[in-house]
Every structure is written in C-alpha cells, then in structure tokens.
Amino acid sequence: MGILRVLVNTMGRVSTFRSYQFVLLLTAALAVVAFYFFGSERHDFSSTTKRIKQTQASHNTNRNDADLSLDTRLVHPEGGELERDGEEGEVRARRADSGHEVSQYYHALMMFTKVDKSRSLQEKFRVAMLSMAKYSLFLDKEVLVLHFVSDEASRELGERMLPELLLVGTFQYEVVFHDVGVLSQKLFPIVEAMQKHFSAGSGAYYSDAIFFLSVAMHHIMPADLQRIVQLDLDLKYRSNIRELFLEFDRFPPGAVIGIAREMQPVYRHTFWQYRKENPQSRVGEPPPDGLPGFNSGVMLLDLGAMRTSALYNQLLEPRNVAQLADQYHFRGHLGDQDFFSMIGMEHPGLFHQLACGWNRQLCTWWREHGYGDVFQLYYRCEGPVYIYHGNCNTPIPDD
C-alpha cells in the first residue's frame, strides 16, 4: 500500500507539471498570434489603404493644374495613401473617391518645420486645420491639395494628426509633404544675395533660404503648377477657403501676387531713414493713401504670372535687390515679407491687395513700442473677417 501511495502521488505531480507546461505553451502561442495579428493590423494614416491598394484598381486622372512628378491615383476616402518620390523627397497622402473625376485642383502650402518640438505650433496647427475643415466647401469634382514643407519628424507627426483634424471636412483632399532640405537646396542659389538684406542674422545662411520660398517658388515648382496659396500656421478660418482662391480672378493686369497690407506700423519704423530724407513720401504711411507694406501670412502666388513677368524676375537679380535696398536704406528681418514690401514701394502694380479681412492680423506689439499715437490708423479693419491671423503669438478669438 505504501508503494501504491507513492506511485499515485508521483503520477499526480507529473500530471500537475504537464498541465503547467501546457498552460505555458498555450500562453506563448497566443502571444505570438496576438503579436502578428495586432501588429500587422495597426491602422494609421498610411497602412489602411495599402491593403485597399492591393485589391482595388487605381484610377488615373488628368490634372488641370499640377502633376508634381507623382502619379495621380486616387483612393477611397476611408483611408490615406503615402508615397515617397525618391528624387524630390516628397510624400503624398490622399483622401479622394476612387474613380473620382477631377475638374479642378486648389493648391495651398504651409511651412511645417520643427512642429514635433513645439506644443505651441502643434496647437496652432490643430486650430488651423480644424477651422479650415469646418468651413471649407468644394464642388464634387474639386480637390484641395495641402502642401506641407517639413522635416521628417514633423512629417511623421503631421501624418498622425491630419486624419483626425480633417475628419469633419466634406471635401476631397490630397496631402503632399515636401522635404525642407531639398527645397532649401534649390532655393539657396536664387535667394542667397537677398538674404543679407531681409534675414534676422548677418549674412546669408543655407537654412534661412526656406523663408524666401514664396519669392522664388515659380522657379522650383513644376511648370504646370500655375497657382498656389501660401498660408501661415497661426491662422483660424472663419469662411470657405475656396472663396480665397477666387481672388486670383480679380488680379489686375501685371499683378503676380495677392497679399494683404501690414496692419502695424512695422514699415513706418523700418523705412525711418528714407522717410526722414523724403518727408512727402507715402512710404510707410497708413492706409488708405499710404504704403504700409505687406504681411505674408496669407499670399496668393500666381506662379504662371511670376514666371512670365520680366519686371518681377529682374527684381530678383542681386544687383537690383542691392540697388533698391540702398535706395530705401532698407534692412529687414522678416524674409519674403520684407522683400515684397520693399519692391511694393517701387512697383505696387505687381500686387493685388487683399481685403484686410482675408488676413486679419491681431498682433499689437508696436502699439506698446513707440507707435501708440498712430497705431489704430494701421490696425483698423472694416468689413467681415474671413481669416484671423494670431501673429506674434496673439490669442485668436473664439467663434
């Protein structure tokens, strides 16, 4: 009986040990299955439509406006597709109906660098995209193409944020990320000479070239891209952005850029020496009769007109930039905005002036820094506000 009891106890222990082994093996097997299942099925901005792409025939469309050296396949709006062009460093996402016939593309570009390192920029981006999506209305055969000039880390952040931010939008859209390094490399030889006149630092720096993108965009974008709107990130939209594109049709003959006036006495200050030597000049004077300069927060760039304008391209030549800067004793630090303001003093016909409501700037810095007596002459803006511009980190009113 003693031997039998020992045998029974031994068999029990073996059975318990085997059950324990079986549980461990089962747990491990389930972990492996879960890893491959959930890991491969993670849904993000790009992976969802990779599966759609495998089962759905792509539809090639003709584009009226721009090819941008990438194919034009449109996919189902439930997903977004990412493709990288090795030569240009561009990444494109799409949200458009499969088989959707396109009659018109509307192009808008924003700077999107170092956003991953700044909570403030991320919040501005969130406000801008949510408000744009809320108010934007396009026709069935129209597509809004959103271009972002970005570093890689910010691009990855944008890819994660955009699907949610544009979720309320009822329009078709595409997203294109342009590598900031690639564009800077193309821009630098064109704008190097002007950087010393309009940059915050002394001299011309490769990294600063991107702040002059709008000045020379017509030289570096594909020839079939004819019109594009460049927008700051610190905007809040209160109307349909499609209406802004209609301003292109209001350009007078000879105009190449649509832009709103500066709403602070910035250039009253910057042109102080020229104004002192020319007391009857309208340079730096407030509206409606003065020339207060421009603000680059919202710009319509007619790239086709910029390419064919002999006058505009002559003004980009280093000797002409230097001549005007000397004539006006100009030394700025705001990049493209300074260049446009300076040449606008001499050649206002190159610009179509947008109503102040398309770029309702909110910054009041100069009111507390020596210009309180004249500030309101520059700052007032009559008429409806279509876009708020929270420049110099000014809070934007709630709707």
mmCIF file of N, CA and C in Angstrom, residues 135-184:
data_model
loop_
_atom_site.group_PDB
_atom_site.id
_atom_site.type_symbol
_atom_site.label_atom_id
_atom_site.label_comp_id
_atom_site.label_asym_id
_atom_site.label_seq_id
_atom_site.Cartn_x
_atom_site.Cartn_y
_atom_site.Cartn_z
ATOM 1 N N TYR A 135 -15.183 74.957 -42.312
ATOM 2 C CA TYR A 135 -15.828 75.926 -43.198
ATOM 3 C C TYR A 135 -15.663 75.622 -44.682
ATOM 4 N N SER A 136 -14.742 74.744 -45.050
ATOM 5 C CA SER A 136 -14.433 74.551 -46.465
ATOM 6 C C SER A 136 -15.542 73.784 -47.195
ATOM 7 N N LEU A 137 -15.907 74.286 -48.344
ATOM 8 C CA LEU A 137 -16.879 73.644 -49.222
ATOM 9 C C LEU A 137 -16.336 73.704 -50.645
ATOM 10 N N PHE A 138 -16.257 72.558 -51.294
ATOM 11 C CA PHE A 138 -15.808 72.484 -52.674
ATOM 12 C C PHE A 138 -16.832 71.695 -53.475
ATOM 13 N N LEU A 139 -16.809 71.894 -54.770
ATOM 14 C CA LEU A 139 -17.707 71.151 -55.642
ATOM 15 C C LEU A 139 -17.261 69.694 -55.733
ATOM 16 N N ASP A 140 -18.148 68.841 -56.243
ATOM 17 C CA ASP A 140 -17.888 67.407 -56.264
ATOM 18 C C ASP A 140 -16.621 67.039 -57.026
ATOM 19 N N LYS A 141 -16.307 67.754 -58.072
ATOM 20 C CA LYS A 141 -15.163 67.411 -58.910
ATOM 21 C C LYS A 141 -13.922 68.241 -58.587
ATOM 22 N N GLU A 142 -13.895 68.844 -57.407
ATOM 23 C CA GLU A 142 -12.761 69.674 -56.993
ATOM 24 C C GLU A 142 -12.007 69.016 -55.850
ATOM 25 N N VAL A 143 -10.701 69.206 -55.825
ATOM 26 C CA VAL A 143 -9.839 68.621 -54.797
ATOM 27 C C VAL A 143 -8.935 69.711 -54.220
ATOM 28 N N LEU A 144 -8.877 69.789 -52.903
ATOM 29 C CA LEU A 144 -7.947 70.680 -52.221
ATOM 30 C C LEU A 144 -6.650 69.921 -51.961
ATOM 31 N N VAL A 145 -5.542 70.428 -52.487
ATOM 32 C CA VAL A 145 -4.234 69.803 -52.278
ATOM 33 C C VAL A 145 -3.480 70.610 -51.225
ATOM 34 N N LEU A 146 -3.194 69.986 -50.099
ATOM 35 C CA LEU A 146 -2.493 70.642 -48.996
ATOM 36 C C LEU A 146 -1.016 70.258 -49.043
ATOM 37 N N HIS A 147 -0.156 71.243 -49.245
ATOM 38 C CA HIS A 147 1.284 71.037 -49.304
ATOM 39 C C HIS A 147 1.898 71.479 -47.972
ATOM 40 N N PHE A 148 2.774 70.641 -47.415
ATOM 41 C CA PHE A 148 3.483 70.986 -46.186
ATOM 42 C C PHE A 148 4.985 70.865 -46.419
ATOM 43 N N VAL A 149 5.717 71.939 -46.148
ATOM 44 C CA VAL A 149 7.181 71.916 -46.220
ATOM 45 C C VAL A 149 7.666 71.502 -44.844
ATOM 46 N N SER A 150 8.327 70.346 -44.755
ATOM 47 C CA SER A 150 8.506 69.716 -43.451
ATOM 48 C C SER A 150 9.821 68.975 -43.330
ATOM 49 N N ASP A 151 10.300 68.864 -42.106
ATOM 50 C CA ASP A 151 11.355 67.915 -41.787
ATOM 51 C C ASP A 151 10.703 66.567 -41.499
ATOM 52 N N GLU A 152 11.514 65.531 -41.410
ATOM 53 C CA GLU A 152 10.950 64.181 -41.325
ATOM 54 C C GLU A 152 10.159 63.955 -40.038
ATOM 55 N N ALA A 153 10.687 64.431 -38.908
ATOM 56 C CA ALA A 153 9.986 64.211 -37.641
ATOM 57 C C ALA A 153 8.634 64.914 -37.626
ATOM 58 N N SER A 154 8.597 66.132 -38.150
ATOM 59 C CA SER A 154 7.328 66.861 -38.200
ATOM 60 C C SER A 154 6.373 66.207 -39.188
ATOM 61 N N ARG A 155 6.908 65.687 -40.300
ATOM 62 C CA ARG A 155 6.057 64.993 -41.259
ATOM 63 C C ARG A 155 5.356 63.806 -40.609
ATOM 64 N N GLU A 156 6.102 63.021 -39.848
ATOM 65 C CA GLU A 156 5.504 61.859 -39.190
ATOM 66 C C GLU A 156 4.406 62.282 -38.222
ATOM 67 N N LEU A 157 4.631 63.400 -37.528
ATOM 68 C CA LEU A 157 3.593 63.920 -36.639
ATOM 69 C C LEU A 157 2.376 64.369 -37.435
ATOM 70 N N GLY A 158 2.613 65.067 -38.534
ATOM 71 C CA GLY A 158 1.508 65.528 -39.367
ATOM 72 C C GLY A 158 0.680 64.394 -39.918
ATOM 73 N N GLU A 159 1.348 63.311 -40.305
ATOM 74 C CA GLU A 159 0.632 62.148 -40.823
ATOM 75 C C GLU A 159 -0.315 61.573 -39.773
ATOM 76 N N ARG A 160 0.096 61.644 -38.512
ATOM 77 C CA ARG A 160 -0.757 61.108 -37.446
ATOM 78 C C ARG A 160 -1.904 62.055 -37.115
ATOM 79 N N MET A 161 -1.666 63.364 -37.197
ATOM 80 C CA MET A 161 -2.660 64.338 -36.762
ATOM 81 C C MET A 161 -3.721 64.635 -37.821
ATOM 82 N N LEU A 162 -3.319 64.671 -39.081
ATOM 83 C CA LEU A 162 -4.205 65.173 -40.128
ATOM 84 C C LEU A 162 -5.514 64.395 -40.295
ATOM 85 N N PRO A 163 -5.516 63.059 -40.269
ATOM 86 C CA PRO A 163 -6.798 62.361 -40.479
ATOM 87 C C PRO A 163 -7.883 62.790 -39.499
ATOM 88 N N GLU A 164 -7.510 62.973 -38.246
ATOM 89 C CA GLU A 164 -8.498 63.387 -37.245
ATOM 90 C C GLU A 164 -8.908 64.844 -37.443
ATOM 91 N N LEU A 165 -7.915 65.717 -37.760
ATOM 92 C CA LEU A 165 -8.205 67.141 -37.887
ATOM 93 C C LEU A 165 -9.091 67.442 -39.093
ATOM 94 N N LEU A 166 -8.961 66.646 -40.144
ATOM 95 C CA LEU A 166 -9.740 66.876 -41.362
ATOM 96 C C LEU A 166 -10.985 65.999 -41.430
ATOM 97 N N LEU A 167 -11.282 65.304 -40.356
ATOM 98 C CA LEU A 167 -12.379 64.339 -40.360
ATOM 99 C C LEU A 167 -13.720 64.984 -40.658
ATOM 100 N N VAL A 168 -13.924 66.207 -40.173
ATOM 101 C CA VAL A 168 -15.231 66.851 -40.370
ATOM 102 C C VAL A 168 -15.372 67.425 -41.774
ATOM 103 N N GLY A 169 -14.283 67.470 -42.537
ATOM 104 C CA GLY A 169 -14.342 68.028 -43.870
ATOM 105 C C GLY A 169 -15.163 67.169 -44.810
ATOM 106 N N THR A 170 -15.956 67.806 -45.649
ATOM 107 C CA THR A 170 -16.791 67.091 -46.609
ATOM 108 C C THR A 170 -16.193 67.137 -48.015
ATOM 109 N N PHE A 171 -15.019 67.717 -48.152
ATOM 110 C CA PHE A 171 -14.398 67.914 -49.457
ATOM 111 C C PHE A 171 -13.343 66.841 -49.722
ATOM 112 N N GLN A 172 -12.996 66.683 -50.994
ATOM 113 C CA GLN A 172 -11.906 65.791 -51.383
ATOM 114 C C GLN A 172 -10.580 66.516 -51.158
ATOM 115 N N TYR A 173 -9.595 65.784 -50.652
ATOM 116 C CA TYR A 173 -8.300 66.428 -50.450
ATOM 117 C C TYR A 173 -7.151 65.468 -50.717
ATOM 118 N N GLU A 174 -5.999 66.045 -50.971
ATOM 119 C CA GLU A 174 -4.738 65.321 -51.033
ATOM 120 C C GLU A 174 -3.742 66.069 -50.150
ATOM 121 N N VAL A 175 -2.764 65.354 -49.637
ATOM 122 C CA VAL A 175 -1.730 65.949 -48.798
ATOM 123 C C VAL A 175 -0.369 65.606 -49.386
ATOM 124 N N VAL A 176 0.473 66.617 -49.537
ATOM 125 C CA VAL A 176 1.816 66.423 -50.061
ATOM 126 C C VAL A 176 2.813 67.016 -49.068
ATOM 127 N N PHE A 177 3.789 66.221 -48.644
ATOM 128 C CA PHE A 177 4.877 66.707 -47.790
ATOM 129 C C PHE A 177 6.120 66.915 -48.647
ATOM 130 N N HIS A 178 6.683 68.117 -48.579
ATOM 131 C CA HIS A 178 7.912 68.448 -49.294
ATOM 132 C C HIS A 178 9.062 68.507 -48.290
ATOM 133 N N ASP A 179 10.158 67.881 -48.611
ATOM 134 C CA ASP A 179 11.322 67.872 -47.725
ATOM 135 C C ASP A 179 11.959 69.260 -47.685
ATOM 136 N N VAL A 180 12.078 69.831 -46.487
ATOM 137 C CA VAL A 180 12.599 71.189 -46.356
ATOM 138 C C VAL A 180 14.041 71.295 -46.827
ATOM 139 N N GLY A 181 14.825 70.240 -46.647
ATOM 140 C CA GLY A 181 16.208 70.260 -47.093
ATOM 141 C C GLY A 181 16.331 70.312 -48.602
ATOM 142 N N VAL A 182 15.477 69.556 -49.277
ATOM 143 C CA VAL A 182 15.500 69.537 -50.741
ATOM 144 C C VAL A 182 15.126 70.906 -51.291
ATOM 145 N N LEU A 183 14.070 71.520 -50.747
ATOM 146 C CA LEU A 183 13.654 72.831 -51.237
ATOM 147 C C LEU A 183 14.688 73.905 -50.918
ATOM 148 N N SER A 184 15.279 73.841 -49.731
ATOM 149 C CA SER A 184 16.313 74.822 -49.365
ATOM 150 C C SER A 184 17.494 74.748 -50.319
#
